[in-house]
mmCIF file of C-alpha atoms in Angstrom:
data_model
loop_
_atom_site.group_PDB
_atom_site.id
_atom_site.type_symbol
_atom_site.label_atom_id
_atom_site.label_comp_id
_atom_site.label_asym_id
_atom_site.label_seq_id
_atom_site.Cartn_x
_atom_site.Cartn_y
_atom_site.Cartn_z
ATOM 1 C CA GLN A 97 63.055 95.286 85.146
ATOM 2 C CA PRO A 98 65.027 95.240 88.262
ATOM 3 C CA ILE A 99 65.183 93.062 91.049
ATOM 4 C CA SER A 100 64.436 95.101 93.845
ATOM 5 C CA VAL A 101 65.695 93.651 97.750
ATOM 6 C CA GLY A 102 63.917 95.678 100.345
ATOM 7 C CA VAL A 103 66.976 97.241 103.112
ATOM 8 C CA PHE A 104 65.938 98.480 106.078
ATOM 9 C CA LEU A 105 68.985 99.608 108.657
ATOM 10 C CA VAL A 106 69.601 101.856 111.045
ATOM 11 C CA LEU A 107 70.753 104.616 108.925
ATOM 12 C CA SER A 108 70.700 108.145 111.587
ATOM 13 C CA GLY A 109 71.097 108.565 114.818
ATOM 14 C CA SER A 110 74.187 107.649 117.228
ATOM 15 C CA ASP A 111 74.291 104.101 115.983
ATOM 16 C CA VAL A 112 74.314 104.660 112.554
ATOM 17 C CA ALA A 113 78.024 103.205 112.289
ATOM 18 C CA GLN A 114 76.263 98.995 112.127
ATOM 19 C CA GLY A 115 73.237 100.143 109.947
ATOM 20 C CA LEU A 116 76.217 101.998 107.019
ATOM 21 C CA ASP A 117 78.947 99.389 107.738
ATOM 22 C CA GLU A 118 75.893 96.719 107.067
ATOM 23 C CA LEU A 119 74.413 98.412 103.841
ATOM 24 C CA ARG A 120 78.317 99.351 102.269
ATOM 25 C CA GLY A 121 78.471 94.919 102.780
ATOM 26 C CA ILE A 122 75.845 94.391 100.707
ATOM 27 C CA GLN A 123 76.527 97.012 97.854
ATOM 28 C CA VAL A 124 80.234 95.262 97.804
ATOM 29 C CA GLY A 125 78.027 91.735 97.551
ATOM 30 C CA VAL A 126 75.993 93.576 94.769
ATOM 31 C CA ASP A 127 79.133 95.133 92.929
ATOM 32 C CA ASP A 128 80.469 90.995 93.257
ATOM 33 C CA LEU A 129 77.592 90.042 91.121
ATOM 34 C CA GLY A 130 78.303 93.080 88.760
ATOM 35 C CA GLY A 131 74.953 94.571 89.842
ATOM 36 C CA ASN A 132 72.897 91.707 88.354
ATOM 37 C CA LEU A 133 70.848 88.760 89.529
ATOM 38 C CA ALA A 134 69.181 85.998 87.637
ATOM 39 C CA GLY A 135 69.580 88.310 84.514
ATOM 40 C CA HIS A 136 68.246 91.213 85.681
ATOM 41 C CA PRO A 137 69.959 94.354 87.512
ATOM 42 C CA VAL A 138 69.850 94.824 90.731
ATOM 43 C CA ARG A 139 68.080 97.948 92.704
ATOM 44 C CA LEU A 140 67.947 98.049 96.524
ATOM 45 C CA VAL A 141 65.194 100.041 98.354
ATOM 46 C CA THR A 142 66.740 101.415 101.483
ATOM 47 C CA GLU A 143 64.503 102.270 104.436
ATOM 48 C CA ASP A 144 65.751 103.574 107.987
ATOM 49 C CA GLU A 145 64.294 101.721 110.744
ATOM 50 C CA GLY A 146 65.791 104.072 113.885
ATOM 51 C CA CYS A 147 66.840 101.252 115.807
ATOM 52 C CA ASN A 148 63.601 101.309 117.162
ATOM 53 C CA ALA A 149 60.206 100.295 116.791
ATOM 54 C CA GLU A 150 58.532 102.587 115.570
ATOM 55 C CA GLY A 151 61.139 102.902 112.524
ATOM 56 C CA GLY A 152 60.942 99.762 112.423
ATOM 57 C CA GLN A 153 56.869 99.299 111.505
ATOM 58 C CA LEU A 154 57.038 102.237 108.852
ATOM 59 C CA ALA A 155 59.759 101.321 106.640
ATOM 60 C CA ALA A 156 58.566 97.474 106.188
ATOM 61 C CA THR A 157 55.286 99.043 105.652
ATOM 62 C CA LYS A 158 56.815 101.501 102.712
ATOM 63 C CA ILE A 159 58.978 97.889 101.582
ATOM 64 C CA ALA A 160 56.003 95.692 101.733
ATOM 65 C CA ALA A 161 53.788 98.422 99.687
ATOM 66 C CA ASN A 162 56.525 98.236 97.208
ATOM 67 C CA GLN A 163 54.924 95.248 95.093
ATOM 68 C CA GLN A 164 58.368 94.414 93.344
ATOM 69 C CA VAL A 165 60.403 93.749 96.463
ATOM 70 C CA VAL A 166 61.379 90.130 96.401
ATOM 71 C CA VAL A 167 63.139 89.460 100.012
ATOM 72 C CA ALA A 168 64.329 92.108 102.332
ATOM 73 C CA ILE A 169 67.602 92.775 104.340
ATOM 74 C CA GLY A 170 67.552 94.031 107.758
ATOM 75 C CA GLY A 171 66.849 94.718 110.399
ATOM 76 C CA ALA A 172 70.518 95.968 112.342
ATOM 77 C CA CYS A 173 68.702 96.349 115.658
ATOM 78 C CA SER A 174 65.755 93.905 117.365
ATOM 79 C CA SER A 175 63.938 96.697 118.756
ATOM 80 C CA ALA A 176 62.833 97.473 114.736
ATOM 81 C CA THR A 177 63.091 93.866 113.481
ATOM 82 C CA ILE A 178 60.142 92.312 115.621
ATOM 83 C CA PRO A 179 57.611 94.381 114.355
ATOM 84 C CA ALA A 180 58.918 94.841 110.579
ATOM 85 C CA THR A 181 58.847 90.673 110.052
ATOM 86 C CA PRO A 182 55.719 90.042 110.457
ATOM 87 C CA ILE A 183 54.632 93.445 107.812
ATOM 88 C CA LEU A 184 57.609 91.994 105.345
ATOM 89 C CA TRP A 185 56.061 88.203 105.462
ATOM 90 C CA LYS A 186 52.232 88.945 105.256
ATOM 91 C CA ALA A 187 53.075 90.887 102.104
ATOM 92 C CA GLY A 188 55.348 87.211 100.846
ATOM 93 C CA ILE A 189 58.783 89.247 101.535
ATOM 94 C CA PRO A 190 60.893 87.138 103.820
ATOM 95 C CA ASN A 191 63.749 89.104 105.490
ATOM 96 C CA ILE A 192 67.117 88.084 106.510
ATOM 97 C CA SER A 193 68.585 90.136 109.052
ATOM 98 C CA PRO A 194 72.733 90.752 109.783
ATOM 99 C CA GLY A 195 72.171 92.622 112.979
ATOM 100 C CA ALA A 196 68.883 91.812 115.325
ATOM 101 C CA ALA A 197 70.699 89.192 117.613
ATOM 102 C CA SER A 198 67.627 88.803 119.990
ATOM 103 C CA PRO A 199 66.768 85.364 121.360
ATOM 104 C CA TYR A 200 63.379 86.161 120.941
ATOM 105 C CA LEU A 201 63.316 86.631 117.284
ATOM 106 C CA THR A 202 63.911 82.796 116.806
ATOM 107 C CA ASP A 203 61.975 81.290 119.679
ATOM 108 C CA PRO A 204 58.781 79.917 118.090
ATOM 109 C CA LYS A 205 57.101 79.334 121.774
ATOM 110 C CA LYS A 206 57.960 83.478 122.307
ATOM 111 C CA ARG A 207 57.728 85.357 119.060
ATOM 112 C CA GLY A 208 54.408 84.097 117.585
ATOM 113 C CA PRO A 209 52.870 84.347 114.213
ATOM 114 C CA GLY A 210 54.425 85.737 110.751
ATOM 115 C CA PHE A 211 58.423 85.022 111.704
ATOM 116 C CA GLU A 212 58.065 82.440 108.652
ATOM 117 C CA GLY A 213 59.587 83.794 106.769
ATOM 118 C CA PHE A 214 62.664 85.476 108.878
ATOM 119 C CA THR A 215 65.929 84.598 109.590
ATOM 120 C CA ARG A 216 69.336 86.255 110.147
ATOM 121 C CA VAL A 217 73.111 85.645 110.000
ATOM 122 C CA ILE A 218 74.440 87.406 113.101
ATOM 123 C CA TYR A 219 74.642 85.376 116.356
ATOM 124 C CA ASN A 220 71.749 84.909 118.568
ATOM 125 C CA ALA A 221 72.459 87.549 121.861
ATOM 126 C CA GLY A 222 71.632 84.711 124.165
ATOM 127 C CA VAL A 223 74.363 82.897 123.320
ATOM 128 C CA GLN A 224 76.739 85.576 123.610
ATOM 129 C CA GLY A 225 74.959 86.001 127.014
ATOM 130 C CA ARG A 226 76.599 82.443 128.388
ATOM 131 C CA ALA A 227 79.608 83.041 126.653
ATOM 132 C CA LEU A 228 80.405 85.891 128.269
ATOM 133 C CA ALA A 229 79.308 84.709 131.852
ATOM 134 C CA LYS A 230 81.154 82.025 131.390
ATOM 135 C CA TRP A 231 84.329 84.126 131.126
ATOM 136 C CA ALA A 232 83.242 86.731 133.697
ATOM 137 C CA ARG A 233 82.753 83.751 136.405
ATOM 138 C CA GLU A 234 85.896 81.265 134.502
ATOM 139 C CA VAL A 235 88.680 83.257 133.199
ATOM 140 C CA LYS A 236 88.396 86.632 135.856
ATOM 141 C CA LYS A 237 86.842 84.515 138.683
ATOM 142 C CA TYR A 238 84.009 87.254 139.682
ATOM 143 C CA GLU A 239 81.623 86.698 142.940
ATOM 144 C CA SER A 240 79.570 88.639 141.740
ATOM 145 C CA ALA A 241 77.473 90.873 139.184
ATOM 146 C CA ALA A 242 75.491 93.707 137.831
ATOM 147 C CA ALA A 243 73.635 94.054 134.664
ATOM 148 C CA ILE A 244 71.875 96.879 132.798
ATOM 149 C CA HIS A 245 69.480 97.153 129.989
ATOM 150 C CA ASP A 246 67.197 99.522 128.385
ATOM 151 C CA GLY A 247 64.503 97.662 127.742
ATOM 152 C CA THR A 248 64.718 96.717 124.531
ATOM 153 C CA PRO A 249 64.748 93.576 123.073
ATOM 154 C CA TYR A 250 68.581 92.836 122.383
ATOM 155 C CA VAL A 251 69.902 94.486 125.499
ATOM 156 C CA GLU A 252 67.317 93.172 127.743
ATOM 157 C CA GLY A 253 67.744 89.914 126.301
ATOM 158 C CA LEU A 254 71.298 89.749 126.566
ATOM 159 C CA ALA A 255 71.521 91.310 129.369
ATOM 160 C CA ARG A 256 68.883 88.182 131.346
ATOM 161 C CA SER A 257 71.092 85.626 129.643
ATOM 162 C CA PHE A 258 73.958 86.761 131.065
ATOM 163 C CA ALA A 259 72.980 86.987 134.781
ATOM 164 C CA GLU A 260 70.813 83.686 134.302
ATOM 165 C CA ALA A 261 74.104 82.282 132.879
ATOM 166 C CA PHE A 262 76.568 83.673 135.820
ATOM 167 C CA THR A 263 73.679 82.178 138.180
ATOM 168 C CA GLN A 264 74.116 78.990 137.088
ATOM 169 C CA ALA A 265 77.558 79.083 137.139
ATOM 170 C CA GLY A 266 77.784 79.662 140.721
ATOM 171 C CA GLY A 267 78.193 83.636 140.607
ATOM 172 C CA LYS A 268 75.142 85.831 142.482
ATOM 173 C CA ILE A 269 73.429 88.699 139.957
ATOM 174 C CA VAL A 270 73.365 91.612 142.562
ATOM 175 C CA ALA A 271 71.309 94.084 140.845
ATOM 176 C CA VAL A 272 69.329 94.093 137.452
ATOM 177 C CA GLU A 273 68.562 97.636 136.369
ATOM 178 C CA ALA A 274 66.695 98.923 133.979
ATOM 179 C CA ILE A 275 66.631 102.192 131.976
ATOM 180 C CA GLY A 276 64.949 103.776 129.827
ATOM 181 C CA ALA A 277 66.823 103.735 126.168
ATOM 182 C CA ASN A 278 66.837 107.667 125.331
ATOM 183 C CA ASP A 279 68.205 108.209 129.379
ATOM 184 C CA THR A 280 70.592 111.203 129.990
ATOM 185 C CA ASP A 281 70.713 111.232 134.298
ATOM 186 C CA MET A 282 71.819 107.714 134.974
ATOM 187 C CA LYS A 283 72.558 109.002 138.396
ATOM 188 C CA PRO A 284 70.192 107.454 140.391
ATOM 189 C CA MET A 285 69.926 104.300 138.796
ATOM 190 C CA LEU A 286 73.780 104.221 139.343
ATOM 191 C CA THR A 287 73.485 105.099 142.920
ATOM 192 C CA LYS A 288 71.186 102.113 143.981
ATOM 193 C CA LEU A 289 72.883 99.591 141.960
ATOM 194 C CA ILE A 290 76.272 100.201 143.554
ATOM 195 C CA THR A 291 74.410 99.745 147.298
ATOM 196 C CA SER A 292 74.571 95.754 146.470
ATOM 197 C CA LYS A 293 78.559 95.772 145.820
ATOM 198 C CA PRO A 294 79.128 94.146 142.542
ATOM 199 C CA GLN A 295 82.134 93.353 141.070
ATOM 200 C CA LEU A 296 81.207 93.297 137.753
ATOM 201 C CA VAL A 297 78.753 96.027 136.021
ATOM 202 C CA PHE A 298 77.100 94.565 132.649
ATOM 203 C CA PHE A 299 75.763 97.021 130.439
ATOM 204 C CA PRO A 300 75.257 96.250 126.929
ATOM 205 C CA THR A 301 73.245 99.208 126.231
ATOM 206 C CA PHE A 302 73.718 101.266 122.943
ATOM 207 C CA ILE A 303 76.053 104.217 122.200
ATOM 208 C CA ASN A 304 74.609 107.393 123.705
ATOM 209 C CA ALA A 305 73.645 105.025 127.386
ATOM 210 C CA SER A 306 76.539 103.654 127.391
ATOM 211 C CA ALA A 307 78.706 106.962 127.441
ATOM 212 C CA TYR A 308 76.149 108.371 129.985
ATOM 213 C CA ILE A 309 76.669 105.209 131.951
ATOM 214 C CA LEU A 310 80.454 105.246 132.070
ATOM 215 C CA ARG A 311 80.679 109.081 132.092
ATOM 216 C CA GLN A 312 78.728 109.270 134.953
ATOM 217 C CA THR A 313 80.309 106.031 137.266
ATOM 218 C CA LYS A 314 83.134 108.558 137.623
ATOM 219 C CA GLU A 315 80.726 110.857 139.513
ATOM 220 C CA VAL A 316 79.302 108.176 141.730
ATOM 221 C CA PRO A 317 81.364 107.097 144.633
ATOM 222 C CA GLY A 318 82.004 103.618 145.307
ATOM 223 C CA TYR A 319 82.955 102.665 141.150
ATOM 224 C CA GLU A 320 86.683 102.837 141.559
ATOM 225 C CA LYS A 321 87.301 99.379 141.679
ATOM 226 C CA VAL A 322 84.177 98.072 139.775
ATOM 227 C CA ASP A 323 84.658 96.817 136.800
ATOM 228 C CA LEU A 324 82.744 97.447 133.743
ATOM 229 C CA LEU A 325 81.249 95.500 130.859
ATOM 230 C CA GLY A 326 79.588 96.204 127.781
ATOM 231 C CA SER A 327 78.883 94.483 124.218
ATOM 232 C CA ASP A 328 79.638 95.357 120.447
ATOM 233 C CA ASN A 329 76.699 97.993 120.695
ATOM 234 C CA VAL A 330 79.298 100.565 121.150
ATOM 235 C CA LEU A 331 82.293 98.681 118.443
ATOM 236 C CA ALA A 332 82.292 102.760 116.358
ATOM 237 C CA LYS A 333 84.597 105.662 116.492
ATOM 238 C CA GLU A 334 81.165 107.793 117.800
ATOM 239 C CA PHE A 335 81.750 105.685 120.955
ATOM 240 C CA MET A 336 84.800 107.131 121.535
ATOM 241 C CA GLU A 337 83.544 110.788 120.682
ATOM 242 C CA ALA A 338 80.334 110.558 123.373
ATOM 243 C CA ALA A 339 82.446 108.714 126.059
ATOM 244 C CA GLY A 340 85.390 110.292 125.470
ATOM 245 C CA SER A 341 88.432 109.910 128.126
ATOM 246 C CA GLN A 342 86.087 107.438 130.381
ATOM 247 C CA THR A 343 86.411 104.714 127.557
ATOM 248 C CA ASN A 344 90.574 104.191 129.430
ATOM 249 C CA GLY A 345 90.037 100.850 130.942
ATOM 250 C CA PHE A 346 86.448 100.088 129.999
ATOM 251 C CA THR A 347 86.096 96.517 128.720
ATOM 252 C CA PHE A 348 83.410 95.837 126.130
ATOM 253 C CA VAL A 349 82.927 93.010 123.419
ATOM 254 C CA SER A 350 82.578 91.345 120.224
ATOM 255 C CA ALA A 351 82.883 88.247 118.070
ATOM 256 C CA ALA A 352 86.246 88.676 116.775
ATOM 257 C CA GLN A 353 85.900 86.962 114.131
ATOM 258 C CA PHE A 354 86.174 89.395 111.246
ATOM 259 C CA GLU A 355 89.551 90.658 112.391
ATOM 260 C CA ALA A 356 90.861 87.361 112.769
ATOM 261 C CA ALA A 357 89.923 86.474 109.223
ATOM 262 C CA TYR A 358 91.240 89.352 108.347
ATOM 263 C CA HIS A 359 94.705 88.510 109.695
ATOM 264 C CA SER A 360 94.480 85.146 108.809
ATOM 265 C CA LYS A 361 95.012 83.685 105.361
ATOM 266 C CA ASP A 362 92.351 80.476 106.168
ATOM 267 C CA VAL A 363 88.977 82.926 104.792
ATOM 268 C CA PRO A 364 90.564 84.712 101.378
ATOM 269 C CA ALA A 365 87.131 86.080 100.812
ATOM 270 C CA TYR A 366 86.484 87.571 103.810
ATOM 271 C CA ILE A 367 90.233 89.501 102.892
ATOM 272 C CA GLY A 368 88.895 90.364 99.176
ATOM 273 C CA MET A 369 86.086 90.979 100.080
ATOM 274 C CA ARG A 370 86.772 93.744 103.055
ATOM 275 C CA GLU A 371 89.504 94.778 100.901
ATOM 276 C CA ARG A 372 86.916 95.913 98.022
ATOM 277 C CA TYR A 373 85.367 97.487 100.951
ATOM 278 C CA LYS A 374 87.934 100.143 101.260
ATOM 279 C CA LYS A 375 88.803 100.908 97.685
ATOM 280 C CA LYS A 376 84.739 101.817 96.862
ATOM 281 C CA PHE A 377 84.132 103.679 100.419
ATOM 282 C CA GLY A 378 87.525 104.780 100.311
ATOM 283 C CA GLU A 379 88.485 103.693 104.217
ATOM 284 C CA ASP A 380 88.641 100.482 106.309
ATOM 285 C CA PRO A 381 85.300 99.111 108.049
ATOM 286 C CA ILE A 382 83.616 101.146 110.579
ATOM 287 C CA GLN A 383 81.763 98.810 112.841
ATOM 288 C CA GLY A 384 81.655 95.110 112.427
ATOM 289 C CA THR A 385 78.700 94.114 110.673
ATOM 290 C CA HIS A 386 79.773 94.646 107.100
ATOM 291 C CA HIS A 387 80.222 91.257 106.837
ATOM 292 C CA PHE A 388 76.757 90.172 108.056
ATOM 293 C CA GLY A 389 75.570 92.826 105.372
ATOM 294 C CA TYR A 390 77.649 91.144 102.813
ATOM 295 C CA ASP A 391 76.840 87.521 103.362
ATOM 296 C CA ALA A 392 72.995 88.427 103.703
ATOM 297 C CA PHE A 393 72.681 89.858 100.436
ATOM 298 C CA LEU A 394 74.346 86.811 99.271
ATOM 299 C CA MET A 395 72.355 84.739 100.946
ATOM 300 C CA ALA A 396 69.500 86.156 99.128
ATOM 301 C CA ALA A 397 70.947 86.014 96.175
ATOM 302 C CA GLU A 398 71.740 82.379 95.801
ATOM 303 C CA ALA A 399 68.383 81.491 97.232
ATOM 304 C CA ILE A 400 67.186 83.933 94.104
ATOM 305 C CA LYS A 401 68.865 82.316 91.034
ATOM 306 C CA LYS A 402 67.901 79.138 92.154
ATOM 307 C CA VAL A 403 63.959 79.619 92.432
ATOM 308 C CA ALA A 404 63.849 82.179 89.637
ATOM 309 C CA VAL A 405 61.791 80.606 86.521
ATOM 310 C CA THR A 406 61.413 82.475 83.557
ATOM 311 C CA ASP A 407 58.461 81.812 81.253
ATOM 312 C CA LYS A 408 58.357 81.673 77.443
ATOM 313 C CA GLU A 409 58.181 85.700 77.226
ATOM 314 C CA GLY A 410 60.854 85.962 79.091
ATOM 315 C CA ASN A 411 59.266 87.378 81.980
ATOM 316 C CA THR A 412 61.001 86.064 85.229
ATOM 317 C CA TYR A 413 59.332 84.935 88.247
ATOM 318 C CA ILE A 414 60.481 84.690 91.880
ATOM 319 C CA PRO A 415 57.676 82.688 93.915
ATOM 320 C CA ALA A 416 58.165 84.137 97.566
ATOM 321 C CA THR A 417 57.055 80.344 99.277
ATOM 322 C CA LYS A 418 60.070 78.650 97.453
ATOM 323 C CA LEU A 419 62.440 81.887 98.334
ATOM 324 C CA LYS A 420 61.576 81.505 101.991
#
């Protein structure tokens, strides 16, 4: 019997590059093990979490119903991972996220029960927000800033982390505006926000919302000398296509470790992994999350090898509590 690994990532819509890049990283990891784990073939049970709560709940329910699944890799988005994780853990399935960075997920005071089997290989957005605020104050010397979020756990957590750290560093947050994740008309919000006269506007929203915001700042007077800052949510060619020439002069921030590693001889494991990715899929990585998918799978694989036991009849068991 194969060892089944559940995978739930965003595999449709405008943010598909993140989930597909992670899935490809997982697939390279499977290949690196020769497709076998603890003497059994590896089978990926893949679901689309849609980068939303409903999709995460549905994907987790499907994976949890499969009694052969021993561990899950996912989700890509915090909004999907938060409802999915307790469903999986109730079924005894721990999960490792390659992309869900919301501070909520690893805050025991806020998250509640059901997250005992959760871990992640991506950084906490709270750390990301503090780093951005330090850069904004110490490097760019901004005195005032505003933030926009869409109410989703990752985006709101990152925006608020930035706002708090910017204030603590002596800057002034002049506005924090909220939009709906599927909003398209940003002009009323942008018109209200510009009256607070920020030097910088930070919006770590996803691809579509970021493109609409960026385009519509060109149509609202007052943004001509305001700097605009996004996050690695838009680190994909789909964003360039959606925003077009409005991306000229736009700044977005992403962890640079994968590019730095690729151009350095200090991390040969990553260089080799990236070369195998390109050979397998015929192109360079399409987003900045492939290495997180790869690491998440190998973490799960190493844990499975460590705890798997085989009885006298040759049956392999993987105890859920030991695996967690």
